[in-house]
mmCIF file of C-alpha atoms in Angstrom:
data_model
loop_
_atom_site.group_PDB
_atom_site.id
_atom_site.type_symbol
_atom_site.label_atom_id
_atom_site.label_comp_id
_atom_site.label_asym_id
_atom_site.label_seq_id
_atom_site.Cartn_x
_atom_site.Cartn_y
_atom_site.Cartn_z
ATOM 1 C CA MET A 1 156.008 115.258 163.855
ATOM 2 C CA LYS A 2 153.741 118.136 162.929
ATOM 3 C CA ALA A 3 152.144 117.858 159.495
ATOM 4 C CA ALA A 4 153.071 120.496 156.962
ATOM 5 C CA THR A 5 150.526 123.256 156.371
ATOM 6 C CA PRO A 6 148.763 122.658 153.033
ATOM 7 C CA PRO A 7 149.469 125.249 150.341
ATOM 8 C CA PRO A 8 146.842 127.954 149.807
ATOM 9 C CA PRO A 9 144.435 127.582 146.877
ATOM 10 C CA LEU A 10 145.221 129.498 143.700
ATOM 11 C CA PHE A 11 141.967 131.437 143.822
ATOM 12 C CA TRP A 12 142.578 133.731 140.868
ATOM 13 C CA THR A 13 143.345 131.176 138.134
ATOM 14 C CA GLY A 14 140.478 130.837 135.637
ATOM 15 C CA PHE A 15 137.996 132.678 133.456
ATOM 16 C CA TYR A 16 135.860 135.469 134.912
ATOM 17 C CA VAL A 17 133.129 137.930 133.937
ATOM 18 C CA GLY A 18 131.965 141.061 135.703
ATOM 19 C CA SER A 19 130.509 144.532 135.602
ATOM 20 C CA ASN A 20 131.630 147.988 136.671
ATOM 21 C CA VAL A 21 130.182 151.413 137.422
ATOM 22 C CA GLY A 22 131.717 154.745 138.306
ATOM 23 C CA GLY A 23 132.608 158.138 136.906
ATOM 24 C CA GLY A 24 134.911 159.607 134.315
ATOM 25 C CA PHE A 25 136.033 162.701 132.511
ATOM 26 C CA SER A 26 137.747 163.544 129.264
ATOM 27 C CA HIS A 27 139.890 166.415 127.993
ATOM 28 C CA ASP A 28 139.275 167.155 124.306
ATOM 29 C CA PRO A 29 141.040 170.391 123.247
ATOM 30 C CA PHE A 30 140.213 171.648 119.735
ATOM 31 C CA PHE A 31 143.197 173.038 117.801
ATOM 32 C CA ASP A 32 142.164 175.435 115.019
ATOM 33 C CA ASN A 33 142.923 174.413 111.434
ATOM 34 C CA PHE A 34 141.141 177.231 109.581
ATOM 35 C CA LEU A 35 142.171 180.819 110.334
ATOM 36 C CA PRO A 36 138.965 182.769 109.388
ATOM 37 C CA PHE A 37 136.829 180.941 111.967
ATOM 38 C CA GLY A 38 138.917 181.056 115.087
ATOM 39 C CA PRO A 39 142.298 181.856 116.644
ATOM 40 C CA PRO A 40 145.602 181.471 114.744
ATOM 41 C CA ILE A 41 146.132 178.060 113.169
ATOM 42 C CA GLY A 42 147.463 175.649 115.774
ATOM 43 C CA ALA A 43 146.046 177.585 118.727
ATOM 44 C CA VAL A 44 143.446 176.121 121.090
ATOM 45 C CA ASP A 45 139.982 177.002 119.790
ATOM 46 C CA ALA A 46 138.093 175.334 122.659
ATOM 47 C CA SER A 47 138.924 173.047 125.575
ATOM 48 C CA PRO A 48 135.855 170.977 126.564
ATOM 49 C CA ARG A 49 136.023 168.621 129.537
ATOM 50 C CA PRO A 50 133.155 166.091 129.278
ATOM 51 C CA SER A 51 132.329 164.392 132.579
ATOM 52 C CA GLY A 52 129.676 162.077 133.987
ATOM 53 C CA TRP A 53 128.841 158.473 134.871
ATOM 54 C CA VAL A 54 130.351 155.370 133.276
ATOM 55 C CA GLY A 55 129.392 151.706 133.391
ATOM 56 C CA GLY A 56 130.251 148.525 131.561
ATOM 57 C CA LEU A 57 131.213 144.873 131.397
ATOM 58 C CA GLN A 58 134.522 143.015 131.499
ATOM 59 C CA ALA A 59 135.702 139.443 130.953
ATOM 60 C CA GLY A 60 139.095 137.798 131.041
ATOM 61 C CA TYR A 61 141.408 135.031 132.143
ATOM 62 C CA ASN A 62 143.923 134.986 135.010
ATOM 63 C CA TYR A 63 146.790 132.619 135.658
ATOM 64 C CA GLN A 64 148.288 132.656 139.151
ATOM 65 C CA ILE A 65 151.876 131.500 139.738
ATOM 66 C CA ASN A 66 152.359 131.506 143.529
ATOM 67 C CA SER A 67 151.944 135.201 144.387
ATOM 68 C CA ILE A 68 152.232 136.492 140.795
ATOM 69 C CA LEU A 69 149.219 136.926 138.533
ATOM 70 C CA LEU A 70 149.219 137.149 134.740
ATOM 71 C CA GLY A 71 146.000 138.000 132.950
ATOM 72 C CA LEU A 72 144.262 139.190 129.808
ATOM 73 C CA GLU A 73 141.039 141.226 129.914
ATOM 74 C CA GLY A 74 138.589 142.738 127.450
ATOM 75 C CA GLY A 75 136.030 145.359 128.404
ATOM 76 C CA PHE A 76 133.287 147.584 127.012
ATOM 77 C CA THR A 77 132.224 150.728 128.874
ATOM 78 C CA TRP A 78 129.355 153.101 128.124
ATOM 79 C CA LEU A 79 130.255 156.743 128.798
ATOM 80 C CA GLY A 80 127.659 159.197 130.087
ATOM 81 C CA THR A 81 130.214 162.001 129.826
ATOM 82 C CA LYS A 82 128.764 165.209 128.348
ATOM 83 C CA SER A 83 129.989 168.732 127.614
ATOM 84 C CA SER A 84 128.897 171.919 125.846
ATOM 85 C CA PHE A 85 130.872 175.073 125.048
ATOM 86 C CA SER A 86 130.859 178.222 122.893
ATOM 87 C CA CYS A 87 132.444 177.876 119.467
ATOM 88 C CA PHE A 88 132.904 179.637 116.096
ATOM 89 C CA ALA A 89 132.450 183.058 117.669
ATOM 90 C CA LEU A 90 133.535 184.928 114.504
ATOM 91 C CA LEU A 91 130.743 183.297 112.465
ATOM 92 C CA ALA A 92 127.963 183.773 115.019
ATOM 93 C CA PRO A 93 127.425 182.680 118.614
ATOM 94 C CA GLN A 94 127.323 178.870 118.414
ATOM 95 C CA THR A 95 127.209 176.050 120.956
ATOM 96 C CA CYS A 96 129.203 172.874 120.365
ATOM 97 C CA THR A 97 129.249 169.537 122.185
ATOM 98 C CA ALA A 98 131.960 166.886 122.456
ATOM 99 C CA ASP A 99 130.544 163.703 123.948
ATOM 100 C CA PRO A 100 132.495 160.428 124.198
ATOM 101 C CA GLU A 101 129.929 157.633 123.755
ATOM 102 C CA TRP A 102 131.788 154.416 124.642
ATOM 103 C CA VAL A 103 135.210 152.851 125.024
ATOM 104 C CA ALA A 104 136.413 149.294 124.375
ATOM 105 C CA ALA A 105 139.800 147.968 125.495
ATOM 106 C CA VAL A 106 141.920 144.829 125.494
ATOM 107 C CA THR A 107 144.598 144.861 128.189
ATOM 108 C CA GLY A 108 147.146 142.614 129.845
ATOM 109 C CA ARG A 109 147.319 142.457 133.647
ATOM 110 C CA LEU A 110 150.281 141.893 135.963
ATOM 111 C CA GLY A 111 149.513 141.556 139.643
ATOM 112 C CA VAL A 112 150.709 140.560 143.091
ATOM 113 C CA VAL A 113 148.520 138.387 145.327
ATOM 114 C CA THR A 114 148.674 138.744 149.088
ATOM 115 C CA GLY A 115 146.099 136.698 150.996
ATOM 116 C CA PRO A 116 142.653 137.388 149.529
ATOM 117 C CA ALA A 117 143.864 140.675 147.965
ATOM 118 C CA LEU A 118 145.170 141.366 144.479
ATOM 119 C CA PHE A 119 147.080 144.492 143.443
ATOM 120 C CA TYR A 120 147.688 144.914 139.718
ATOM 121 C CA VAL A 121 148.685 147.143 136.833
ATOM 122 C CA LYS A 122 147.366 146.816 133.290
ATOM 123 C CA GLY A 123 147.914 148.173 129.800
ATOM 124 C CA GLY A 124 146.901 147.627 126.191
ATOM 125 C CA ALA A 125 144.899 148.989 123.262
ATOM 126 C CA ALA A 126 141.665 151.010 123.373
ATOM 127 C CA VAL A 127 139.127 152.527 120.981
ATOM 128 C CA THR A 128 136.641 155.318 121.728
ATOM 129 C CA ASP A 129 133.529 156.453 119.875
ATOM 130 C CA ASN A 130 132.725 160.168 120.031
ATOM 131 C CA ARG A 131 129.921 162.474 118.896
ATOM 132 C CA TYR A 132 130.521 166.128 118.009
ATOM 133 C CA SER A 133 127.629 168.554 117.407
ATOM 134 C CA VAL A 134 127.151 172.209 116.442
ATOM 135 C CA PHE A 135 123.981 174.060 117.521
ATOM 136 C CA SER A 136 122.781 177.495 116.463
ATOM 137 C CA ALA A 137 122.331 180.166 119.099
ATOM 138 C CA PRO A 138 119.700 181.404 119.716
ATOM 139 C CA GLY A 139 117.268 178.625 118.859
ATOM 140 C CA GLY A 140 119.404 175.584 119.501
ATOM 141 C CA PHE A 141 118.902 174.097 116.036
ATOM 142 C CA VAL A 142 121.338 171.351 115.074
ATOM 143 C CA LEU A 143 123.631 172.702 112.351
ATOM 144 C CA ASP A 144 125.825 169.635 112.119
ATOM 145 C CA ARG A 145 126.566 166.373 113.890
ATOM 146 C CA VAL A 146 129.360 163.876 113.261
ATOM 147 C CA SER A 147 130.545 160.664 114.940
ATOM 148 C CA ALA A 148 134.165 159.528 114.925
ATOM 149 C CA SER A 149 136.093 156.619 116.419
ATOM 150 C CA ARG A 150 139.758 156.639 117.321
ATOM 151 C CA TRP A 151 142.366 154.129 118.496
ATOM 152 C CA GLY A 152 144.843 154.644 121.294
ATOM 153 C CA ALA A 153 146.395 153.094 124.382
ATOM 154 C CA SER A 154 145.099 152.309 127.874
ATOM 155 C CA ALA A 155 147.019 152.099 131.164
ATOM 156 C CA GLY A 156 145.691 151.589 134.651
ATOM 157 C CA ALA A 157 145.966 150.087 138.101
ATOM 158 C CA GLY A 158 143.572 148.430 140.498
ATOM 159 C CA PHE A 159 142.796 146.396 143.590
ATOM 160 C CA GLU A 160 140.533 143.347 144.023
ATOM 161 C CA TYR A 161 139.447 141.451 147.115
ATOM 162 C CA ALA A 162 138.139 137.865 147.092
ATOM 163 C CA PHE A 163 135.203 137.907 149.507
ATOM 164 C CA ALA A 164 133.693 134.512 148.539
ATOM 165 C CA PRO A 165 134.890 131.324 146.777
ATOM 166 C CA ASN A 166 134.012 132.650 143.302
ATOM 167 C CA TRP A 167 133.470 136.377 143.843
ATOM 168 C CA SER A 168 135.682 139.449 144.097
ATOM 169 C CA VAL A 169 135.119 143.199 144.334
ATOM 170 C CA GLY A 170 137.560 145.960 143.516
ATOM 171 C CA PHE A 171 138.379 149.449 142.369
ATOM 172 C CA GLU A 172 140.227 150.494 139.227
ATOM 173 C CA TYR A 173 141.652 153.634 137.604
ATOM 174 C CA ASP A 174 142.315 153.811 133.858
ATOM 175 C CA HIS A 175 143.836 156.506 131.667
ATOM 176 C CA LEU A 176 143.295 156.421 127.907
ATOM 177 C CA PHE A 177 145.874 158.059 125.645
ATOM 178 C CA MET A 178 143.866 158.624 122.460
ATOM 179 C CA GLY A 179 146.230 161.024 120.686
ATOM 180 C CA THR A 180 145.080 163.643 118.165
ATOM 181 C CA ARG A 181 142.919 163.328 115.073
ATOM 182 C CA ASP A 182 141.562 165.664 112.390
ATOM 183 C CA ILE A 183 137.752 165.698 112.634
ATOM 184 C CA ASN A 184 135.850 167.141 109.657
ATOM 185 C CA ASP A 185 132.395 168.247 110.742
ATOM 186 C CA GLY A 186 131.218 168.150 107.124
ATOM 187 C CA PHE A 187 129.751 171.652 107.342
ATOM 188 C CA LEU A 188 132.223 174.204 108.587
ATOM 189 C CA VAL A 189 135.856 173.310 109.180
ATOM 190 C CA THR A 190 138.277 170.557 110.164
ATOM 191 C CA ASP A 191 139.580 170.671 113.730
ATOM 192 C CA ASN A 192 142.524 168.801 115.160
ATOM 193 C CA ILE A 193 141.139 167.266 118.386
ATOM 194 C CA LYS A 194 143.262 165.698 121.105
ATOM 195 C CA GLN A 195 141.673 163.296 123.593
ATOM 196 C CA ASP A 196 142.584 161.907 127.009
ATOM 197 C CA VAL A 197 140.074 159.968 129.141
ATOM 198 C CA ASP A 198 140.165 159.119 132.866
ATOM 199 C CA LEU A 199 137.903 156.438 134.361
ATOM 200 C CA PHE A 200 137.316 155.565 138.028
ATOM 201 C CA THR A 201 135.231 152.417 138.565
ATOM 202 C CA ALA A 202 134.070 149.951 141.200
ATOM 203 C CA ARG A 203 134.011 146.362 139.906
ATOM 204 C CA VAL A 204 132.534 143.002 140.795
ATOM 205 C CA ASN A 205 133.726 139.758 139.140
ATOM 206 C CA TYR A 206 132.549 136.167 139.127
ATOM 207 C CA LYS A 207 135.195 133.492 138.465
ATOM 208 C CA PHE A 208 134.118 130.208 136.912
ATOM 209 C CA GLY A 209 135.162 126.963 138.595
ATOM 210 C CA GLY A 210 136.447 126.332 142.081
ATOM 211 C CA PRO A 211 139.855 127.248 143.528
ATOM 212 C CA ILE A 212 142.825 125.348 142.075
ATOM 213 C CA VAL A 213 145.009 123.775 144.765
ATOM 214 C CA ALA A 214 148.720 124.230 144.248
ATOM 215 C CA ARG A 215 150.670 120.976 144.086
ATOM 216 C CA TYR A 216 154.329 120.634 144.994
#
């Protein structure tokens, strides 16, 4: 009688740490709140789209149940996304910047394991830190600079491949829904700024411990 094939190891169960690098962009439309310095109240005063490199760290825990994966992950990502645009044209020609600095997120993961591959979706809470600046033109002197953080939600999807007993590589897309917030620059006016962020990253993770063998 032929012996039964042993069950596959539950590779994904356990704690892991990793890093990521990639690119991202943000859409940060400014809605005017003060009629003398821009278009009608509520209209779009400017629509910057910061873009650039991103990179960060992640850590979490996975629990594999046959081909289903449940997980919880926290991550911190530095954003090299930059933008500059004309602003406050009725005062004088000015240049403004809207630069997301970093994002932190805590998300749950739900995935499907097939062989050495993992396909998953994720979602949770996120916070971004942003810097807004106003420069004079000509001259480029800093007229005002303010930093502001905001809370929102994160949703994404990804793929990982286990290429060694404790290592995996993958790709992930995340969209951050950061809503709108009144930002007072402390010098001129208050703008209502909406923010959405898109991140595309390649990841590498190291899982602690060896594979767990399923027992039946």
